[in-house]
mmCIF file of C-alpha atoms in Angstrom:
data_model
loop_
_atom_site.group_PDB
_atom_site.id
_atom_site.type_symbol
_atom_site.label_atom_id
_atom_site.label_comp_id
_atom_site.label_asym_id
_atom_site.label_seq_id
_atom_site.Cartn_x
_atom_site.Cartn_y
_atom_site.Cartn_z
ATOM 1 C CA MET A 1 46.397 127.373 115.581
ATOM 2 C CA LEU A 2 48.057 124.170 114.898
ATOM 3 C CA GLY A 3 47.149 125.390 110.859
ATOM 4 C CA LEU A 4 49.595 127.752 111.160
ATOM 5 C CA ARG A 5 52.206 125.441 112.648
ATOM 6 C CA LYS A 6 51.634 122.614 109.448
ATOM 7 C CA ALA A 7 51.960 125.333 107.018
ATOM 8 C CA LEU A 8 54.996 126.608 108.105
ATOM 9 C CA ARG A 9 56.281 123.421 108.545
ATOM 10 C CA TRP A 10 55.395 122.693 104.869
ATOM 11 C CA LEU A 11 56.620 125.952 104.067
ATOM 12 C CA LYS A 12 60.279 125.670 105.754
ATOM 13 C CA ASN A 13 60.126 122.623 103.905
ATOM 14 C CA LYS A 14 59.712 124.113 100.277
ATOM 15 C CA LEU A 15 62.999 126.559 101.293
ATOM 16 C CA VAL A 16 65.095 123.901 101.905
ATOM 17 C CA GLU A 17 64.046 120.849 99.010
ATOM 18 C CA LYS A 18 64.462 124.523 97.247
ATOM 19 C CA ALA A 19 68.228 125.460 98.738
ATOM 20 C CA GLN A 20 68.916 121.528 97.929
ATOM 21 C CA ARG A 21 68.078 121.695 94.444
ATOM 22 C CA ILE A 22 69.769 125.184 93.498
ATOM 23 C CA LEU A 23 73.295 123.686 95.355
ATOM 24 C CA LEU A 24 73.299 121.002 93.632
ATOM 25 C CA THR A 25 72.848 122.120 90.575
ATOM 26 C CA VAL A 26 75.289 124.705 91.274
ATOM 27 C CA ILE A 27 77.974 121.718 92.077
ATOM 28 C CA VAL A 28 77.185 119.873 89.241
ATOM 29 C CA ALA A 29 78.683 121.786 87.265
ATOM 30 C CA GLY A 30 81.959 121.286 87.731
ATOM 31 C CA PRO A 31 83.602 117.854 87.808
ATOM 32 C CA THR A 32 82.291 114.977 89.781
ATOM 33 C CA PRO A 33 82.696 111.235 91.043
ATOM 34 C CA ARG A 34 81.789 108.272 88.766
ATOM 35 C CA HIS A 35 81.963 105.771 91.706
ATOM 36 C CA VAL A 36 81.265 106.698 95.311
ATOM 37 C CA ALA A 37 80.937 104.186 97.338
ATOM 38 C CA PHE A 38 79.890 104.897 101.827
ATOM 39 C CA ILE A 39 80.922 103.011 104.694
ATOM 40 C CA MET A 40 77.272 103.776 106.677
ATOM 41 C CA ASP A 41 78.358 102.822 109.689
ATOM 42 C CA GLY A 42 77.500 104.469 113.263
ATOM 43 C CA ASN A 43 73.106 102.566 113.191
ATOM 44 C CA ARG A 44 73.718 101.306 116.283
ATOM 45 C CA ARG A 45 75.907 103.436 118.241
ATOM 46 C CA TYR A 46 72.774 106.625 117.432
ATOM 47 C CA ALA A 47 70.114 104.419 118.123
ATOM 48 C CA ARG A 48 71.605 104.371 121.439
ATOM 49 C CA SER A 49 72.443 107.343 121.771
ATOM 50 C CA HIS A 50 68.626 108.039 121.573
ATOM 51 C CA GLN A 51 67.629 105.606 124.301
ATOM 52 C CA ARG A 52 66.147 104.090 121.364
ATOM 53 C CA ARG A 53 66.078 99.935 120.042
ATOM 54 C CA VAL A 54 69.193 99.628 117.657
ATOM 55 C CA GLN A 55 67.046 97.866 115.159
ATOM 56 C CA GLU A 56 64.976 101.580 115.100
ATOM 57 C CA GLY A 57 68.872 102.765 114.064
ATOM 58 C CA HIS A 58 69.021 100.325 111.407
ATOM 59 C CA LYS A 59 66.311 101.268 109.706
ATOM 60 C CA GLU A 60 66.864 105.797 109.720
ATOM 61 C CA GLY A 61 70.005 104.248 108.006
ATOM 62 C CA PHE A 62 67.916 103.158 105.185
ATOM 63 C CA LEU A 63 66.494 106.104 104.958
ATOM 64 C CA VAL A 64 69.164 107.853 104.933
ATOM 65 C CA LEU A 65 70.322 105.804 101.302
ATOM 66 C CA ARG A 66 67.891 106.038 99.517
ATOM 67 C CA ARG A 67 68.194 110.043 100.643
ATOM 68 C CA MET A 68 71.778 109.561 99.834
ATOM 69 C CA LEU A 69 71.132 107.854 96.876
ATOM 70 C CA GLU A 70 69.036 110.943 95.340
ATOM 71 C CA ILE A 71 71.976 113.300 96.277
ATOM 72 C CA CYS A 72 74.051 110.984 94.201
ATOM 73 C CA TYR A 73 72.161 109.989 91.236
ATOM 74 C CA ARG A 74 71.065 114.078 90.946
ATOM 75 C CA LEU A 75 75.016 114.806 91.209
ATOM 76 C CA ASN A 76 75.935 112.675 87.533
ATOM 77 C CA ILE A 77 77.122 109.965 89.552
ATOM 78 C CA LYS A 78 76.424 107.075 87.593
ATOM 79 C CA CYS A 79 77.571 104.472 90.301
ATOM 80 C CA VAL A 80 76.924 103.707 94.354
ATOM 81 C CA SER A 81 77.761 101.407 96.590
ATOM 82 C CA VAL A 82 77.474 101.013 99.979
ATOM 83 C CA PHE A 83 78.338 98.975 102.853
ATOM 84 C CA ALA A 84 75.385 96.863 103.551
ATOM 85 C CA PHE A 85 76.458 94.012 106.108
ATOM 86 C CA ALA A 86 79.213 92.237 106.706
ATOM 87 C CA ILE A 87 79.628 88.571 106.352
ATOM 88 C CA ASP A 88 81.283 88.945 109.560
ATOM 89 C CA ASN A 89 77.906 90.837 110.888
ATOM 90 C CA PHE A 90 76.933 86.871 110.868
ATOM 91 C CA ASN A 91 77.861 87.142 114.508
ATOM 92 C CA ARG A 92 76.147 89.282 116.507
ATOM 93 C CA PRO A 93 73.606 88.669 117.935
ATOM 94 C CA GLU A 94 70.446 86.984 116.842
ATOM 95 C CA ASP A 95 67.817 88.980 117.060
ATOM 96 C CA GLU A 96 69.684 92.103 116.094
ATOM 97 C CA VAL A 97 71.082 90.106 112.823
ATOM 98 C CA ALA A 98 66.855 88.931 112.241
ATOM 99 C CA ALA A 99 66.005 92.069 112.116
ATOM 100 C CA LEU A 100 68.808 93.625 109.091
ATOM 101 C CA MET A 101 68.373 90.110 107.718
ATOM 102 C CA SER A 102 63.927 91.286 107.942
ATOM 103 C CA LEU A 103 63.747 94.279 107.128
ATOM 104 C CA ALA A 104 67.249 93.938 104.023
ATOM 105 C CA GLU A 105 64.263 91.410 102.708
ATOM 106 C CA GLU A 106 61.515 94.203 102.826
ATOM 107 C CA LYS A 107 63.420 97.144 101.034
ATOM 108 C CA LEU A 108 63.740 94.896 99.033
ATOM 109 C CA ILE A 109 60.608 93.698 97.755
ATOM 110 C CA GLU A 110 59.744 97.601 98.413
ATOM 111 C CA ILE A 111 62.451 97.908 95.419
ATOM 112 C CA ALA A 112 61.131 95.194 93.093
ATOM 113 C CA SER A 113 57.322 96.537 93.331
ATOM 114 C CA HIS A 114 57.966 100.149 93.370
ATOM 115 C CA GLY A 115 61.506 100.562 92.692
ATOM 116 C CA ASP A 116 59.810 104.770 91.798
ATOM 117 C CA LEU A 117 63.849 106.042 92.428
ATOM 118 C CA LEU A 118 65.856 103.341 90.428
ATOM 119 C CA ASN A 119 63.695 103.877 87.322
ATOM 120 C CA GLN A 120 63.913 107.117 87.634
ATOM 121 C CA TYR A 121 67.216 107.690 87.592
ATOM 122 C CA GLY A 122 67.690 104.222 85.267
ATOM 123 C CA VAL A 123 69.857 102.467 87.666
ATOM 124 C CA ARG A 124 70.450 99.122 88.291
ATOM 125 C CA MET A 125 70.782 97.398 91.874
ATOM 126 C CA ASN A 126 73.629 94.783 92.025
ATOM 127 C CA VAL A 127 73.657 92.288 95.027
ATOM 128 C CA VAL A 128 76.758 91.835 96.236
ATOM 129 C CA GLY A 129 79.059 89.446 98.335
ATOM 130 C CA ASN A 130 78.680 86.004 99.341
ATOM 131 C CA VAL A 131 74.660 85.844 98.597
ATOM 132 C CA GLY A 132 73.886 81.564 99.597
ATOM 133 C CA LEU A 133 74.253 82.784 102.749
ATOM 134 C CA LEU A 134 71.880 85.078 103.107
ATOM 135 C CA PRO A 135 67.691 83.352 103.727
ATOM 136 C CA ALA A 136 66.486 82.160 101.441
ATOM 137 C CA SER A 137 62.835 84.527 101.965
ATOM 138 C CA VAL A 138 66.027 86.838 101.465
ATOM 139 C CA GLN A 139 67.816 85.520 99.089
ATOM 140 C CA LYS A 140 64.186 85.892 96.983
ATOM 141 C CA ALA A 141 63.742 89.074 97.348
ATOM 142 C CA VAL A 142 67.847 89.894 95.533
ATOM 143 C CA ARG A 143 66.458 87.869 93.119
ATOM 144 C CA ARG A 144 63.469 89.817 92.132
ATOM 145 C CA ALA A 145 65.102 92.642 92.811
ATOM 146 C CA GLU A 146 67.806 92.717 90.583
ATOM 147 C CA ARG A 147 65.374 91.752 87.634
ATOM 148 C CA MET A 148 63.446 93.993 88.015
ATOM 149 C CA THR A 149 66.183 97.038 87.808
ATOM 150 C CA ARG A 150 68.178 94.195 85.222
ATOM 151 C CA HIS A 151 66.767 96.582 81.897
ATOM 152 C CA ASN A 152 68.021 100.613 83.688
ATOM 153 C CA ASN A 153 71.328 101.626 82.136
ATOM 154 C CA ILE A 154 72.309 105.050 82.804
ATOM 155 C CA ALA A 155 73.717 103.854 86.337
ATOM 156 C CA ILE A 156 75.018 101.227 89.122
ATOM 157 C CA PHE A 157 73.650 101.333 92.819
ATOM 158 C CA ASN A 158 75.720 98.276 94.559
ATOM 159 C CA LEU A 159 74.525 97.038 97.747
ATOM 160 C CA HIS A 160 77.012 94.938 99.637
ATOM 161 C CA MET A 161 75.424 92.247 101.061
ATOM 162 C CA PRO A 162 76.553 90.073 102.922
ATOM 163 C CA TYR A 163 80.264 90.713 101.645
ATOM 164 C CA ALA A 164 83.959 90.591 102.745
ATOM 165 C CA SER A 165 86.543 92.448 100.705
ATOM 166 C CA ARG A 166 88.598 89.141 101.244
ATOM 167 C CA TYR A 167 85.959 86.721 100.351
ATOM 168 C CA GLU A 168 86.035 89.071 96.510
ATOM 169 C CA ILE A 169 89.925 89.097 96.183
ATOM 170 C CA THR A 170 89.770 84.988 96.829
ATOM 171 C CA LEU A 171 86.043 84.838 94.345
ATOM 172 C CA ALA A 172 88.293 86.952 91.903
ATOM 173 C CA VAL A 173 91.925 84.689 91.396
ATOM 174 C CA GLN A 174 90.165 81.127 91.773
ATOM 175 C CA SER A 175 88.336 81.973 88.921
ATOM 176 C CA CYS A 176 91.496 83.553 87.009
ATOM 177 C CA VAL A 177 93.375 80.330 87.627
ATOM 178 C CA ARG A 178 89.613 78.048 86.217
ATOM 179 C CA ASN A 179 89.757 79.678 83.193
ATOM 180 C CA SER A 180 93.646 79.459 83.110
ATOM 181 C CA ILE A 181 93.530 75.448 83.147
ATOM 182 C CA ALA A 182 90.280 75.797 81.382
ATOM 183 C CA SER A 183 91.811 76.787 78.185
ATOM 184 C CA ASN A 184 95.828 75.436 78.586
ATOM 185 C CA ASP A 185 96.653 78.476 79.339
ATOM 186 C CA ASP A 186 100.294 78.686 81.607
ATOM 187 C CA ARG A 187 100.917 82.664 81.217
ATOM 188 C CA VAL A 188 101.555 84.278 84.991
ATOM 189 C CA ILE A 189 98.255 85.716 86.447
ATOM 190 C CA THR A 190 98.307 89.865 86.683
ATOM 191 C CA GLU A 191 96.862 92.406 88.249
ATOM 192 C CA ASP A 192 94.848 93.425 86.092
ATOM 193 C CA ASP A 193 93.605 89.763 85.107
ATOM 194 C CA ILE A 194 91.771 89.788 89.035
ATOM 195 C CA ASP A 195 90.483 92.800 88.456
ATOM 196 C CA ARG A 196 88.080 92.246 85.936
ATOM 197 C CA GLN A 197 87.274 88.645 88.280
ATOM 198 C CA LEU A 198 86.255 91.110 91.392
ATOM 199 C CA LEU A 199 82.323 91.436 91.888
ATOM 200 C CA THR A 200 83.096 95.016 91.066
ATOM 201 C CA SER A 201 84.272 94.964 87.303
ATOM 202 C CA LEU A 202 81.527 91.451 87.184
ATOM 203 C CA GLY A 203 79.081 94.038 87.975
ATOM 204 C CA GLY A 204 79.710 97.073 84.965
ATOM 205 C CA SER A 205 80.865 99.688 88.035
ATOM 206 C CA PRO A 206 83.718 101.654 86.897
ATOM 207 C CA PRO A 207 86.984 102.099 89.336
ATOM 208 C CA LEU A 208 86.344 103.742 92.054
ATOM 209 C CA ASP A 209 87.284 107.114 93.086
ATOM 210 C CA VAL A 210 85.955 108.045 96.257
ATOM 211 C CA LEU A 211 84.998 106.616 99.697
ATOM 212 C CA VAL A 212 83.478 107.199 102.476
ATOM 213 C CA ARG A 213 82.879 105.578 106.217
ATOM 214 C CA THR A 214 81.232 107.899 108.833
ATOM 215 C CA SER A 215 80.157 107.988 112.670
ATOM 216 C CA GLY A 216 84.026 109.029 113.189
ATOM 217 C CA VAL A 217 86.115 104.972 112.594
ATOM 218 C CA LYS A 218 89.200 105.593 110.689
ATOM 219 C CA ARG A 219 89.573 101.014 109.583
ATOM 220 C CA LEU A 220 88.233 100.107 106.267
ATOM 221 C CA SER A 221 86.663 96.497 107.528
ATOM 222 C CA ASP A 222 87.671 95.138 104.576
ATOM 223 C CA TYR A 223 84.980 96.361 102.901
ATOM 224 C CA LEU A 224 86.446 97.246 98.652
ATOM 225 C CA LEU A 225 90.332 96.875 99.905
ATOM 226 C CA TRP A 226 91.781 96.017 95.886
ATOM 227 C CA GLN A 227 89.604 99.013 94.606
ATOM 228 C CA CYS A 228 90.584 102.174 97.087
ATOM 229 C CA CYS A 229 93.985 100.894 96.552
ATOM 230 C CA GLU A 230 95.403 102.303 94.266
ATOM 231 C CA ASP A 231 93.622 106.181 93.285
ATOM 232 C CA THR A 232 90.338 106.367 95.306
ATOM 233 C CA GLN A 233 90.081 109.420 98.095
ATOM 234 C CA ILE A 234 89.074 107.900 101.529
ATOM 235 C CA HIS A 235 86.424 110.054 104.387
ATOM 236 C CA PHE A 236 86.387 109.617 107.699
ATOM 237 C CA ILE A 237 83.637 111.234 109.108
ATOM 238 C CA ASP A 238 82.451 111.764 112.862
ATOM 239 C CA THR A 239 78.489 112.343 111.374
ATOM 240 C CA TYR A 240 76.421 108.311 112.439
ATOM 241 C CA TRP A 241 75.032 107.539 109.148
ATOM 242 C CA PRO A 242 71.450 107.947 109.760
ATOM 243 C CA ASP A 243 72.759 111.553 110.233
ATOM 244 C CA PHE A 244 74.407 111.920 107.310
ATOM 245 C CA GLY A 245 73.024 114.647 105.085
ATOM 246 C CA LEU A 246 73.697 116.233 101.535
ATOM 247 C CA LEU A 247 75.682 119.263 103.879
ATOM 248 C CA ASP A 248 77.643 116.639 105.255
ATOM 249 C CA PHE A 249 78.548 115.039 101.117
ATOM 250 C CA ILE A 250 79.512 118.891 100.420
ATOM 251 C CA PRO A 251 82.911 119.009 101.383
ATOM 252 C CA VAL A 252 83.699 115.355 100.561
ATOM 253 C CA ILE A 253 82.412 116.757 96.032
ATOM 254 C CA LEU A 254 84.255 119.234 96.796
ATOM 255 C CA THR A 255 88.035 118.064 97.781
ATOM 256 C CA TYR A 256 87.078 115.423 94.573
ATOM 257 C CA GLN A 257 86.423 118.787 92.443
ATOM 258 C CA ARG A 258 89.357 120.491 93.342
ATOM 259 C CA LYS A 259 91.560 117.135 93.139
ATOM 260 C CA VAL A 260 90.417 117.053 90.135
ATOM 261 C CA TRP A 261 91.592 120.547 89.354
ATOM 262 C CA SER A 262 94.901 120.315 90.215
ATOM 263 C CA ARG A 263 95.633 117.227 88.268
ATOM 264 C CA THR A 264 93.919 119.866 85.021
ATOM 265 C CA ASN A 265 96.506 123.246 86.010
ATOM 266 C CA ILE A 266 99.001 120.243 86.269
ATOM 267 C CA LEU A 267 98.720 119.027 82.658
#
């Protein structure tokens, strides 16, 4: 009986995988965004709703991140950004912050040691934010993970941690001012100048097409405020991040495709 249940489970998984491959093949036949960002919200509420520790919710969130990265790259999305840890998150309970740092270090080491998914799709990893605030061991893992994927040039994965949009914009303005002083250039600093100095721009990211926030919260929480101010499609989805998957993502992509096709028809 146990063997039969295992066989049925294996068959079910194979059928689901095949259906997913067919679905992705159909979707990728249409236009897909170049750059998608995720605010991975709801890990803590997911854990509490399942009577589990908060740390377990964060671990589930990392598993979903891996699945969503593969889905995005199979859809030919060239850049994926995720909000993994805000600068303000250092104000959370000490044990939760320590657990998150430990988990981040573990996953970064895993990427550096194996990197199968990122290398398979030719993905370069950028850790974006005030990296100097991270523990020394995590900084070391960051440098190693970035170095191990630096040769990849097909797609980009931006892991924002610890990050705040105000920090990024401030840094960009400071860089513009320093460059102007160094070159004795007294011209007015423009929006384009600032845009070129953003951490995402310096890392080679294209303009942001789609931003998704899970868990039903309807705010941007100081994430990519400059990048999503013009023509970004923003989706607030009720699903907690650890429950997020392909079926939640399909309507986002279809909405983007309808938007592209409607513009094409107008032109």
